[in-house]
Structures are given as structure tokens and as C-alpha cells.
Tab-separated table of C-alpha atoms (C1' of nucleotides) in Angstrom:
chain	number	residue	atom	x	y	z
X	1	UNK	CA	5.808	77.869	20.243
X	2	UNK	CA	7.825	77.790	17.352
X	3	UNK	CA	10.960	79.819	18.245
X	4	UNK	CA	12.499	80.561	21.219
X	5	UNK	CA	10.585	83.615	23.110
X	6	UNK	CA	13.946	84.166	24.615
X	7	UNK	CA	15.775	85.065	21.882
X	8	UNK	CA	13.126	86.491	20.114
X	9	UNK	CA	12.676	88.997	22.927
X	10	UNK	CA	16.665	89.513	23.387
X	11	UNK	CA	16.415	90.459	19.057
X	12	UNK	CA	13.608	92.898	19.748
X	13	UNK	CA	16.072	94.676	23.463
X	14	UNK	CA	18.957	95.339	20.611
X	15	UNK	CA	16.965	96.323	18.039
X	16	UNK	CA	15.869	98.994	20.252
X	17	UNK	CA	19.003	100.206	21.078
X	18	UNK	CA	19.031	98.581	24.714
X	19	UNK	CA	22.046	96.407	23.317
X	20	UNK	CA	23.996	96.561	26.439
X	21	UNK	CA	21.966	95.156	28.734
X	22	UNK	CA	20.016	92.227	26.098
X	23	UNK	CA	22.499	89.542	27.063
X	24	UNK	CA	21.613	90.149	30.944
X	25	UNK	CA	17.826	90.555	29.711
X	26	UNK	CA	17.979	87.223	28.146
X	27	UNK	CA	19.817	85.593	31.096
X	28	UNK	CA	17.513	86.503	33.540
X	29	UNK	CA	14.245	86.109	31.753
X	30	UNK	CA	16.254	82.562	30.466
X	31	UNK	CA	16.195	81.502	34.562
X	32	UNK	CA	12.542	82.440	35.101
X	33	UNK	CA	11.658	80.200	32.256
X	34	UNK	CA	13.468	77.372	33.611
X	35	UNK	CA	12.358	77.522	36.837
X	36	UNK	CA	8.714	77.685	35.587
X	37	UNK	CA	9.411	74.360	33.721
X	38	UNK	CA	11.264	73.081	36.317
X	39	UNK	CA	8.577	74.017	39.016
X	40	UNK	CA	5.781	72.231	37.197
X	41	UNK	CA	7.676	68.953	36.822
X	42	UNK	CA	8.483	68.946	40.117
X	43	UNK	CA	5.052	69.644	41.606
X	44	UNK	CA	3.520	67.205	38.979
X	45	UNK	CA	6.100	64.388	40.668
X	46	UNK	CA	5.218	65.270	44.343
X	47	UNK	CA	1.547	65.814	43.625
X	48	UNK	CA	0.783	61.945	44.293
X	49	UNK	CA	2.356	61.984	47.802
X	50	UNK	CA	0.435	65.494	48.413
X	51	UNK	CA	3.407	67.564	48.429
X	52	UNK	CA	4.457	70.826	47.334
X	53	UNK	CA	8.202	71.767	46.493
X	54	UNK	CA	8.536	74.160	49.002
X	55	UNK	CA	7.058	71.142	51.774
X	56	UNK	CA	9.225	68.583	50.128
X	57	UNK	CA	12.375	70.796	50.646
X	58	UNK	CA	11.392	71.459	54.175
X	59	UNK	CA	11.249	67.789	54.754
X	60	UNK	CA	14.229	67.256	53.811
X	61	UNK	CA	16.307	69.696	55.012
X	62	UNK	CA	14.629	68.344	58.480
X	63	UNK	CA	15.970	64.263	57.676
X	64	UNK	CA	19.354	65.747	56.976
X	65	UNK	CA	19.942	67.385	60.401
X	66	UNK	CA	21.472	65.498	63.303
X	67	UNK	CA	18.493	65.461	65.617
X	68	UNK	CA	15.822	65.489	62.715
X	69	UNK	CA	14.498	69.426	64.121
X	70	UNK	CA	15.166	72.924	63.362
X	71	UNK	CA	14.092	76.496	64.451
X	72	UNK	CA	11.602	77.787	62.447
X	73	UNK	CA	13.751	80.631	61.467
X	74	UNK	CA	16.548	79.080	60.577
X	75	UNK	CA	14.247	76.895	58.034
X	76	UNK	CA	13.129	80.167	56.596
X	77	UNK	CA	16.873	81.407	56.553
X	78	UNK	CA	17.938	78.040	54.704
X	79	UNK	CA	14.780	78.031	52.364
X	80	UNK	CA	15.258	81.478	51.832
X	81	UNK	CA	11.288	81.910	51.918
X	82	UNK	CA	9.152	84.272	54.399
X	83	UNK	CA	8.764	84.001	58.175
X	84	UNK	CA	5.089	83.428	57.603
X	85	UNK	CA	5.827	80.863	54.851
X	86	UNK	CA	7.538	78.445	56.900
X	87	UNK	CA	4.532	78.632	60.002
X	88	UNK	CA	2.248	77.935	56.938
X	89	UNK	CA	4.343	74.906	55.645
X	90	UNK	CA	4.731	73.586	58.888
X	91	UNK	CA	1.248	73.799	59.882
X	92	UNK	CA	0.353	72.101	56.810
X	93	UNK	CA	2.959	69.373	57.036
X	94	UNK	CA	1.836	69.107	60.866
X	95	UNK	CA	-1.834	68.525	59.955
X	96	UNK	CA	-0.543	65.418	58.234
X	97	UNK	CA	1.865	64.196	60.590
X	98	UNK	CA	4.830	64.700	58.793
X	99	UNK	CA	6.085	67.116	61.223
X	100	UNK	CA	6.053	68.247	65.030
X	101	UNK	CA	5.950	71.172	66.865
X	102	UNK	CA	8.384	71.418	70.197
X	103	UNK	CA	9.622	73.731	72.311
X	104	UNK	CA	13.054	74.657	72.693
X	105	UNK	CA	14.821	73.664	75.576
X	106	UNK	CA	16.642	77.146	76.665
X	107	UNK	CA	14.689	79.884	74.795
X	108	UNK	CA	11.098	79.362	74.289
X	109	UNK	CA	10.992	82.276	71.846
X	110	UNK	CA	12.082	79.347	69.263
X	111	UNK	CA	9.957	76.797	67.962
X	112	UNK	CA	11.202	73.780	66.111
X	113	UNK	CA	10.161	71.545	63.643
X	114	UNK	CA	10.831	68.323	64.161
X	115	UNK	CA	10.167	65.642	61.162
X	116	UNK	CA	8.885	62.388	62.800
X	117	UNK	CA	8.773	58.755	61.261
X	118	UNK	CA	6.200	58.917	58.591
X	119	UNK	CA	7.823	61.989	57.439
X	120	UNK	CA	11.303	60.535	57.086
X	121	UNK	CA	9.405	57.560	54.927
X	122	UNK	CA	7.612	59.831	53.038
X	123	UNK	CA	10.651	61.785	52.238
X	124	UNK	CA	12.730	58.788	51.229
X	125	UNK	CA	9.762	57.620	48.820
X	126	UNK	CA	9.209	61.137	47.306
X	127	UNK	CA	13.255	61.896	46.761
X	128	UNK	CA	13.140	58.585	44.820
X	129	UNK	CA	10.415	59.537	42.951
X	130	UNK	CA	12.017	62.792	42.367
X	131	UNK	CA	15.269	61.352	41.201
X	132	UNK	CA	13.786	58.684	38.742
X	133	UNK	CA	10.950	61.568	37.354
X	134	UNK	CA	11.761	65.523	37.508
X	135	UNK	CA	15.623	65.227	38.413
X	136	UNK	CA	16.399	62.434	35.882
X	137	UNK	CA	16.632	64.256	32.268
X	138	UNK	CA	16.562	67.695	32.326
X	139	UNK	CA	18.114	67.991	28.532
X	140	UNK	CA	21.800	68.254	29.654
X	141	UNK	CA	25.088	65.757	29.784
X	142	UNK	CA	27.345	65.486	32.851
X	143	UNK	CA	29.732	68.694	31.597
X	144	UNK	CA	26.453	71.070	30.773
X	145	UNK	CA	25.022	70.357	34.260
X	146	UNK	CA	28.215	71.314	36.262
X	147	UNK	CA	28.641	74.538	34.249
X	148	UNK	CA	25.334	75.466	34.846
X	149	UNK	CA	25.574	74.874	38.940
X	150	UNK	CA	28.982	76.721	38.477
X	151	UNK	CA	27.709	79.771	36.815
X	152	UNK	CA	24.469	79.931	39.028
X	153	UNK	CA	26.723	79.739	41.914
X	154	UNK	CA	28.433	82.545	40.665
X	155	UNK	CA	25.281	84.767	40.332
X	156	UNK	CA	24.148	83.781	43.833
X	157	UNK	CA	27.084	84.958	45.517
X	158	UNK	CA	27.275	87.780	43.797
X	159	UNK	CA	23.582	88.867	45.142
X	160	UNK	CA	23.922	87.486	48.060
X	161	UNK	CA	22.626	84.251	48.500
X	162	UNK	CA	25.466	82.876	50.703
X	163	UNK	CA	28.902	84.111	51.488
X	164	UNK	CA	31.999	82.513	49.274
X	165	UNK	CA	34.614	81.247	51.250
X	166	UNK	CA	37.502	83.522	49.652
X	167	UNK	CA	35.777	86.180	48.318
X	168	UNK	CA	36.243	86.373	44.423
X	169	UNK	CA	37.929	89.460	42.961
X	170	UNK	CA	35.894	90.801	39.588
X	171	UNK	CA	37.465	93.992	39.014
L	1	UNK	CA	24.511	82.224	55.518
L	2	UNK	CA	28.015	80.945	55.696
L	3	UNK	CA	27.979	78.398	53.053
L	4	UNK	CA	26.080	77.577	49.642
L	5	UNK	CA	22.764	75.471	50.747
L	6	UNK	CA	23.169	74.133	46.735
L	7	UNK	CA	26.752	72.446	47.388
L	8	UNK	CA	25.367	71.045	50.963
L	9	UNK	CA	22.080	69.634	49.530
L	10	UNK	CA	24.529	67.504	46.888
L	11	UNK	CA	26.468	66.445	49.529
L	12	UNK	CA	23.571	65.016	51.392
L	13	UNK	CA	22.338	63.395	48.529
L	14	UNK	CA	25.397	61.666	47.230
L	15	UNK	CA	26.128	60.540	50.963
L	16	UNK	CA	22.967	59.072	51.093
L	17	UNK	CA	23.102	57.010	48.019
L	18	UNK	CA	21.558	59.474	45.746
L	19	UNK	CA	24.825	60.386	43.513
L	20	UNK	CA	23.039	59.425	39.715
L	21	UNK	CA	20.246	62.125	40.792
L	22	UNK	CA	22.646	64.735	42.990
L	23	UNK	CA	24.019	66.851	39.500
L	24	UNK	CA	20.715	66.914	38.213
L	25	UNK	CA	18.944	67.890	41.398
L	26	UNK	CA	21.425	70.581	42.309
L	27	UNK	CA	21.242	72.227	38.968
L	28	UNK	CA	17.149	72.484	39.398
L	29	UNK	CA	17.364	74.077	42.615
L	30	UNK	CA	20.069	76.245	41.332
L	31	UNK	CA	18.197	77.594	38.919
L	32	UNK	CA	15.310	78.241	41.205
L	33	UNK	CA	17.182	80.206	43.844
L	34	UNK	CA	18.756	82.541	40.914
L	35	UNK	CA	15.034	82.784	40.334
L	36	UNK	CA	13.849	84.438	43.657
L	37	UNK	CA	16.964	86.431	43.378
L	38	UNK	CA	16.286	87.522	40.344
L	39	UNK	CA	12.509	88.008	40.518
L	40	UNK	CA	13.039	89.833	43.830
L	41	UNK	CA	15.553	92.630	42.032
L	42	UNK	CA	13.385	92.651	39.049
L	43	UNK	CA	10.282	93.369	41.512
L	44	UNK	CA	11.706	96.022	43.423
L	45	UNK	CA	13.373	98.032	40.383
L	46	UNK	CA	9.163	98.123	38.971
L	47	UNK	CA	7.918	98.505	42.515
L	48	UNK	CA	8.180	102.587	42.157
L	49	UNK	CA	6.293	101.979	38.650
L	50	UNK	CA	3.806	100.105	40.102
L	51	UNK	CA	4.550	97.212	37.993
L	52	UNK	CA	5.530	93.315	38.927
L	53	UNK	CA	7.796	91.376	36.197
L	54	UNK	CA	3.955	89.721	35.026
L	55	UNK	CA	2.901	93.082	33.663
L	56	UNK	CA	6.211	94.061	32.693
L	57	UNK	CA	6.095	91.222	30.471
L	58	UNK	CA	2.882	91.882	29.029
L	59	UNK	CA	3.142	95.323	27.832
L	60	UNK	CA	6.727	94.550	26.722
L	61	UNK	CA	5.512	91.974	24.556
L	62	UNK	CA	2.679	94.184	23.447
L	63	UNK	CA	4.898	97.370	22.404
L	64	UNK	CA	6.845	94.628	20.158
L	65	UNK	CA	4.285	93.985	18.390
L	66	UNK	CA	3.239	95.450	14.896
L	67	UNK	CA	0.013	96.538	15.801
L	68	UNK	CA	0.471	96.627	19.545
L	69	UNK	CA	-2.163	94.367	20.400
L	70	UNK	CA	-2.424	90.470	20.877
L	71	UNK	CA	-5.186	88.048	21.215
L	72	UNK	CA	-5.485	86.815	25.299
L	73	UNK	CA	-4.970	83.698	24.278
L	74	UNK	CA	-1.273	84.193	22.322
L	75	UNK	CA	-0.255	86.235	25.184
L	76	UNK	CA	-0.205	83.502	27.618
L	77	UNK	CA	1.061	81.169	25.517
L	78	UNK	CA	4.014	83.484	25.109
L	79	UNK	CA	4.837	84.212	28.893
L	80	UNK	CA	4.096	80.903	29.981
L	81	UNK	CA	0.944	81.674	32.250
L	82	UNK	CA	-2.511	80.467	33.005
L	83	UNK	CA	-5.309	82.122	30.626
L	84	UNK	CA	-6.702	83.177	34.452
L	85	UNK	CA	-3.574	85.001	35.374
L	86	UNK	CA	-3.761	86.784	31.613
L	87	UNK	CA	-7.146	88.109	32.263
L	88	UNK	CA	-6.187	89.344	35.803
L	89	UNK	CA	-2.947	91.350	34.479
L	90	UNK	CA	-5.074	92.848	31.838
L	91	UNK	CA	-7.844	93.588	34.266
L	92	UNK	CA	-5.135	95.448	36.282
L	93	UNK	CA	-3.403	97.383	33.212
L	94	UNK	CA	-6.568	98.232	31.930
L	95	UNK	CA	-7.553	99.726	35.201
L	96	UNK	CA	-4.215	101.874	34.845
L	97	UNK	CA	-5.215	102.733	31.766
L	98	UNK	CA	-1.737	101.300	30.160
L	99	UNK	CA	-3.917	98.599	28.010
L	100	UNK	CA	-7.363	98.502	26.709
L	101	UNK	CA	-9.346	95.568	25.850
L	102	UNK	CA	-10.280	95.925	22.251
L	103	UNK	CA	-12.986	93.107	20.222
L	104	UNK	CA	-11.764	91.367	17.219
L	105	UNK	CA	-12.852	91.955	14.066
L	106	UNK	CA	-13.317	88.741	12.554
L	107	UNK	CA	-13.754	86.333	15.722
L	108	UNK	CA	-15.884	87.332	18.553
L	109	UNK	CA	-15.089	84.711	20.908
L	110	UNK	CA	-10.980	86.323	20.781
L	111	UNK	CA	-10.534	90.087	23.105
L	112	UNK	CA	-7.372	91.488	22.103
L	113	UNK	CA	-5.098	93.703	24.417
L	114	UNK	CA	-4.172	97.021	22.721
L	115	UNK	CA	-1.341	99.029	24.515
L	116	UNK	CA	-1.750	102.247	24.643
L	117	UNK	CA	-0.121	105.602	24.593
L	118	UNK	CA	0.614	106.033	28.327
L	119	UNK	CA	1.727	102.300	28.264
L	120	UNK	CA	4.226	102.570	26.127
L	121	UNK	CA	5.548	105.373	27.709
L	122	UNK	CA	5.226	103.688	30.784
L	123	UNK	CA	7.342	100.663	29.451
L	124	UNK	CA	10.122	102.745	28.073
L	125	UNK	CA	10.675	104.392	31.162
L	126	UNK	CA	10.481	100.685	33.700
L	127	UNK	CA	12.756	99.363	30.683
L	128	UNK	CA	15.534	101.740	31.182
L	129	UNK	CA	15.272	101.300	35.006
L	130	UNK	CA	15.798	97.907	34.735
L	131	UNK	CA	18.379	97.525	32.137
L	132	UNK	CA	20.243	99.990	34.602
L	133	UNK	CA	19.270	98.136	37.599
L	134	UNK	CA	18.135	94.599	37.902
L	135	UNK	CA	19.689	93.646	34.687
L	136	UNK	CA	23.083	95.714	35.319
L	137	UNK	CA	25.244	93.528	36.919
L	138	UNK	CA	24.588	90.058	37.201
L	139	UNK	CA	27.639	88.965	38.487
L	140	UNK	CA	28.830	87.131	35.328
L	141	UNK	CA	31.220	88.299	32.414
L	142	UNK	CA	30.006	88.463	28.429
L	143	UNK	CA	31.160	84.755	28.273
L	144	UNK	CA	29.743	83.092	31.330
L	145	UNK	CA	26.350	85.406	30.047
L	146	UNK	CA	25.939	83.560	26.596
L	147	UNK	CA	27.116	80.145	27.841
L	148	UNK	CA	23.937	80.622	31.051
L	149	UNK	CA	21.867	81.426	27.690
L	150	UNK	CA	22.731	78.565	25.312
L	151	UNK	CA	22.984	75.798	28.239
L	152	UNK	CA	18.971	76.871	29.108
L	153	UNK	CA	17.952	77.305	25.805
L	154	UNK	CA	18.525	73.957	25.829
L	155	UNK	CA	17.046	72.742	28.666
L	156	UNK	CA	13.831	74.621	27.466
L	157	UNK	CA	14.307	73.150	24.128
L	158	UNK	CA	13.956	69.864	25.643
L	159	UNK	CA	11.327	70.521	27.873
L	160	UNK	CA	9.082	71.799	25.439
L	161	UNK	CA	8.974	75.817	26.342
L	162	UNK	CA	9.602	75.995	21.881
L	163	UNK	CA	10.038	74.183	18.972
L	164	UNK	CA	13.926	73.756	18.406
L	165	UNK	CA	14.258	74.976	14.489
L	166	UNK	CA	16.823	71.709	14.164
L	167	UNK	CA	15.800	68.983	15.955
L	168	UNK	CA	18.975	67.822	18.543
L	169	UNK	CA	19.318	64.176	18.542
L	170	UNK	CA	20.502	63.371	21.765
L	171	UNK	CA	20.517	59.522	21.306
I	1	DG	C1'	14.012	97.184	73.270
I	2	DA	C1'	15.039	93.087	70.230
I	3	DA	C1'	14.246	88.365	68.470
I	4	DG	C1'	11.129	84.538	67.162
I	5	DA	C1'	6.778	83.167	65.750
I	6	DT	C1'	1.990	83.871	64.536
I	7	DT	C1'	-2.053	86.245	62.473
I	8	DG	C1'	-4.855	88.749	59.043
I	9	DA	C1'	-5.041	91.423	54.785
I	10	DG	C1'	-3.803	91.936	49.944
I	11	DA	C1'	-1.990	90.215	45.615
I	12	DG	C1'	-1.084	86.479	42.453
I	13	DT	C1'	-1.543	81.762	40.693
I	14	DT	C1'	-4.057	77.527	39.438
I	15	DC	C1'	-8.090	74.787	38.813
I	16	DA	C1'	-12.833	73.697	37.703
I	17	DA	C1'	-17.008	75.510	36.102
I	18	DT	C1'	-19.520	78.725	33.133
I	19	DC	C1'	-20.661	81.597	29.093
I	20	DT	C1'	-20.306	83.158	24.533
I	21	DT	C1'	-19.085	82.369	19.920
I	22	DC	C1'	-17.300	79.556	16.298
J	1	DG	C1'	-18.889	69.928	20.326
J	2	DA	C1'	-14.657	72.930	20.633
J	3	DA	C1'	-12.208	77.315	21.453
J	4	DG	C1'	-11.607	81.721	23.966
J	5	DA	C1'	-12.383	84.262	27.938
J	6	DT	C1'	-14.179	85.023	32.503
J	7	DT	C1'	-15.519	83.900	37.306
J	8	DG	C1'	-15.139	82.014	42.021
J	9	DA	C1'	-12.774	78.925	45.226
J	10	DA	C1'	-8.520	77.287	47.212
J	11	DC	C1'	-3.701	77.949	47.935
J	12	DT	C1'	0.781	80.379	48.457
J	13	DC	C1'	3.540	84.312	49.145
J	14	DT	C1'	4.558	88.847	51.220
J	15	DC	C1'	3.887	92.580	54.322
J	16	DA	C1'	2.544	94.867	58.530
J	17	DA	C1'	0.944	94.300	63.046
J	18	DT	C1'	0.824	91.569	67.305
J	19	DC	C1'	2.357	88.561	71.076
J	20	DT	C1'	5.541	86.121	73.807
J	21	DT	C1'	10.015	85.624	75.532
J	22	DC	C1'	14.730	86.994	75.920
DNA sequence: GAAGATTGAGAGTTCAATCTTC
DNA sequence: GAAGATTGAACTCTCAATCTTC
């Protein structure tokens, strides 16, 4: 493409007297693009160890617990993905014995996922591959990237993605 | 949850000898939780016009347009999806009657996707809905807004989502 | 009755293969 | 042979329904 769709579309929201809400229009539609790109770099680095993003972040999230296991649920609450999601992912990362099944002591309602040793090596090799492919360059220096987190932050406590620790007054 | 999972993923990674990647990777997964945030608002504002942010796109980028129609082809080069995923979203619109496929006069091998009447009323309506709701309040001031926009403009810039006008040496 | 997990159906995406037209 | 569009298979996500356990 040779112009930004972004801005092209924001020109075309204030041209049609939806001026108030372009900036927001462009933000938003600014993210999905981003994650698109980001999505497919990602998945094109994790492809060789047959991973997806969403089974690469389950992984690690597992090798950065205490015991190496979590409830189910709580992975979902964490991942912020579907019930149903999470029993797929782990069935697929069980099939290649990444990950195990086991009961829970006290209530046997919960089922956790425990990551065992070839999944902690295959996490270690993919988060290096990660960091030296997708996470290297993403087009920003040091002061760019921490604005970005900051402002993203922002937005996701605002809708709810966690809870700040002193609530921050915007009125 | 309690905390932000984007802050406690960095500190994993820098306490495990990550710290070069941990910026970078927290600004990636950032940007694709503000995604599901956003995608999930932006869903449920078109739910009651039986539209997901796909179509949305697509006959927004079709009522822009002089003639209202666009080749397949230029359409998903524009929103970033698979020719498959083109024909499917057509297929549905069509089937809503919002778009109608439409042969080309010069090249048979191109179908073009003509918006039509009820469409564009259609998009004018699920426009104002979400400029009122989804795109309302992001949590972010006019400033924080434009700075969100420039810093991913750039990241798409460098990632290849357009041609920058100016090439940005970043040597 | 409520919570945690699983299952099956429906929608959407991607990929490879196919078909038509240039 | 190459470009544009379509099709079918495989995968993922979400939703509703179900099952077990508290």
C-alpha cells in the first residue's frame, strides 16, 4: 500500500462529519492493525517449534509459577481467552507432551495443567527465538516502546483488563 | 484480576535474563490485549446489526469509495485479510443483500463488490452506534489519542502494513 | 444451586488446490 | 505461465448445553 489505510480512513470519518470520534476511530482500528502484524510475526517465529501464540503463552505462564501447574480457569482468567480455549490448548499441548493433566488435591472440580520437562526446554528455546526474531525490532527506540506500554496500560484499565492499584481519577 | 498480567510478564522476563527482549515483548502483548478489548466492544456494539468489525470494514471502505465498488482483490489488500476471508464476507453481505457482486467491464478474471442502497444505510446507522459506543471513550485524552496513533503508524510503517511517503532512516 | 471443566455446533481464518481469464 | 477468485480441509474461537464435584 502506498499510504497509510489508517489515516486515510480517519480523513474520510471527518470528512463525514463524524469528527469527534475519528481520533478514537483511528486508535482503535491503529491497534487491530498492529496486532495483525504483530500476530503473524509471532506465529511465523513459533511455527518451527509447532507452536501457536496462544500455546506459547500458556507455556509460559506455566514455567513462571512456583510449582510449574495451574487451574485451568485461572489460565483462562490470566490469558483472558475462553473456558473452552484453554481445554483445547491444553489438550493440544498434552498430545505433545508439553503439558500434564492432574488432579487437584482438595477439590477435584479443578484440573491443572502442569508443564513437564520437555515443555520447560521447549519454552526456553522458543522465548529465545522469540526475543532474537518477532520481539527484537518492532520499529521503535527505548522511549517510544515505554509510552506505548504506558498508554495501552491506560486503555486496559480503563475497560477492564485488570484493576489499578490506586484507582486513577479522569474527571 | 488484581494486577496487570503485562507488568508481571516483564518482570519474569527480566528476572530470568531476558531484559534486552522484556520492553519489546511487553509492548507486543500490550497491543494484543487492547486488541481483544477492543474487538470485543467493537463486536458487541454491531452484534444488534448483525455485523462483526470484518464486514464493518468492508462496506465502510466500500461507501468511501467513488463508485462504491472495489475489485476483491484491492479489498483485502486494504483490510489486511486473506483473499478466502474476502470472498466469505462478501458471500455473507451479499446474502443480506447490503453488497452485490458485480463483473468487470474490462477484466473478467476481477468481481467487484458494489454496495448497495440498504448497505449504506446500514453502515450509517452501525457507524453512529459505534462512534457513540465502542469508539466513545477509550480511556485516553486528545493527547495520549494522537501520540497511540503516530507511535503505531510507525510501527506499521516499519513492518510493512504501507509505504511511508518519506522514507525514516533509522540507522 | 454454584463452580470448574468438557463437548458439540456455528462462525471465521488460513492454506493448498482448482478454475477461469488474461 | 500468471493473476483473480473460489472451494474444501484443518484449526481456533465463542457460545450454549452437559457433567462432575463442591
Amino acid at each position: 500500500l502506498p499510504f497509510d489505510p489508517v489515516a486515510e480512513a480517519r480523513r474520510h470519518w471527518e470528512e463525514h462529519g463524524w469528527a469527534p470520534a475519528a481520533a478514537n476511530m483511528a486508535a482503535v482500528t491503529s491497534v487491530m492493525r498492529a496486532q495483525q502484524i504483530f500476530l503473524a510475526r509471532v506465529d511465523a517465529t513459533l511455527k518451527p517449534f509447532g507452536l501457536t501464540f496462544a500455546r506459547f503463552e500458556l507455556l509460559a505462564l506455566l514455567s513462571f509459577t512456583r510449582t510449574g501447574a495451574l487451574p485451568l480457569g485461572k489460565i483462562g482468567d490470566r490469558l483472558q481467552v475462553h473456558a473452552a480455549s484453554v481445554t483445547n490448548a491444553v489438550d493440544r499441548l498434552e498430545a505433545s507432551g508439553l503439558v500434564a493433566r492432574t488432579a487437584h488435591l482438595e477439590d477435584r472440580r479443578i484440573t491443572l495443567a502442569a508443564i513437564t520437562g520437555p515443555g520447560r526446554r521447549l519454552v526456553a528455546r522458543a522465548t529465545q527465538a522469540l526475543n532474537a526474531g518477532a520481539f527484537a525490532d518492532i520499529g521503535l527506540d527505548g522511549d517510544q516502546v515505554e509510552r506505548l506500554i504506558a498508554i495501552l496500560a491506560q486503555v486496559r484499565a480503563a475497560c477492564g483488563d485488570f484493576a489499578q492499584p490506586e484507582a486513577q481519577d479522569r474527571s
